[in-house]
Amino acid sequence: QCRMVSSGRAATSGRCGPVALLLPADLLRSPAVKQGRPRASCLGRWPLDHSRPSDIDLRRVAEQIASARSPVIVAGGGIHCSGAAEELARLQEEASIAVFTTNMGKGA
């Protein structure tokens, strides 16, 4: 139970990404036992942790983008985890910035 909760937290908080949870074969073959409490009470709401840069850091990045000759944005899976795909599209449109995505960022 504890490892399941920990892996869920690791996958969905901070920098979102995949988690490998290796289970022994005997555990996989054993019957599931229903827990007495709802899943949400263990895991909370998704995403569990929404990290955000400081206003100073955001201002610094905005200044760097504004002064760059040919800025490029490479968007990864974090764009989906953070729910910022619309903001990225708006930034791309307003600032005429080229955007490339990793496999995890496709569709942003």
PDB file of C-alpha atoms in Angstrom, residues 3-46:
ATOM      1  CA  ARG A   3       4.733   1.901  -2.180  1.00  0.00           C
ATOM      2  CA  MET A   4       1.633   2.342  -4.321  1.00  0.00           C
ATOM      3  CA  VAL A   5       0.898   5.693  -2.683  1.00  0.00           C
ATOM      4  CA  SER A   6       4.555   6.750  -2.949  1.00  0.00           C
ATOM      5  CA  SER A   7       4.748   5.854  -6.632  1.00  0.00           C
ATOM      6  CA  GLY A   8       1.508   7.726  -7.328  1.00  0.00           C
ATOM      7  CA  ARG A   9       2.877  10.806  -5.609  1.00  0.00           C
ATOM      8  CA  ALA A  10       6.194  10.572  -7.458  1.00  0.00           C
ATOM      9  CA  ALA A  11       4.460  10.254 -10.832  1.00  0.00           C
ATOM     10  CA  THR A  12       2.140  13.214 -10.334  1.00  0.00           C
ATOM     11  CA  SER A  13       4.003  15.761  -8.241  1.00  0.00           C
ATOM     12  CA  GLY A  14       6.856  18.122  -8.923  1.00  0.00           C
ATOM     13  CA  ARG A  15       8.198  17.203 -12.332  1.00  0.00           C
ATOM     14  CA  CYS A  16       5.606  14.693 -13.551  1.00  0.00           C
ATOM     15  CA  GLY A  17       6.840  11.559 -15.228  1.00  0.00           C
ATOM     16  CA  PRO A  18       6.816   7.782 -15.346  1.00  0.00           C
ATOM     17  CA  VAL A  19       7.346   5.586 -12.314  1.00  0.00           C
ATOM     18  CA  ALA A  20       8.416   1.947 -12.341  1.00  0.00           C
ATOM     19  CA  LEU A  21       6.721  -0.161  -9.698  1.00  0.00           C
ATOM     20  CA  LEU A  22       8.155  -3.681  -9.666  1.00  0.00           C
ATOM     21  CA  LEU A  23       5.898  -6.231  -8.000  1.00  0.00           C
ATOM     22  CA  PRO A  24       6.789  -9.837  -7.207  1.00  0.00           C
ATOM     23  CA  ALA A  25       4.921 -12.489  -9.204  1.00  0.00           C
ATOM     24  CA  ASP A  26       3.240 -13.992  -6.116  1.00  0.00           C
ATOM     25  CA  LEU A  27       1.736 -10.607  -5.252  1.00  0.00           C
ATOM     26  CA  LEU A  28       0.432 -10.185  -8.785  1.00  0.00           C
ATOM     27  CA  ARG A  29      -1.268 -13.609  -8.585  1.00  0.00           C
ATOM     28  CA  SER A  30      -2.832 -13.042  -5.171  1.00  0.00           C
ATOM     29  CA  PRO A  31      -6.440 -11.836  -4.832  1.00  0.00           C
ATOM     30  CA  ALA A  32      -6.998  -8.117  -4.406  1.00  0.00           C
ATOM     31  CA  VAL A  33      -8.177  -6.935  -1.020  1.00  0.00           C
ATOM     32  CA  LYS A  34     -10.554  -4.002  -0.996  1.00  0.00           C
ATOM     33  CA  GLN A  35      -9.385  -1.199   1.260  1.00  0.00           C
ATOM     34  CA  GLY A  36     -11.805   0.340   3.737  1.00  0.00           C
ATOM     35  CA  ARG A  37     -11.083   3.935   2.755  1.00  0.00           C
ATOM     36  CA  PRO A  38     -11.597   5.585  -0.613  1.00  0.00           C
ATOM     37  CA  ARG A  39      -8.587   5.985  -2.890  1.00  0.00           C
ATOM     38  CA  ALA A  40      -8.749   9.787  -2.744  1.00  0.00           C
ATOM     39  CA  SER A  41      -8.088   9.754   0.997  1.00  0.00           C
ATOM     40  CA  CYS A  42      -4.713   8.094   0.328  1.00  0.00           C
ATOM     41  CA  LEU A  43      -3.651   9.963  -2.763  1.00  0.00           C
ATOM     42  CA  GLY A  44      -5.434  13.294  -2.517  1.00  0.00           C
ATOM     43  CA  ARG A  45      -6.329  15.129  -5.685  1.00  0.00           C
ATOM     44  CA  TRP A  46      -4.325  15.085  -8.885  1.00  0.00           C
TER      45      TRP A  46
END
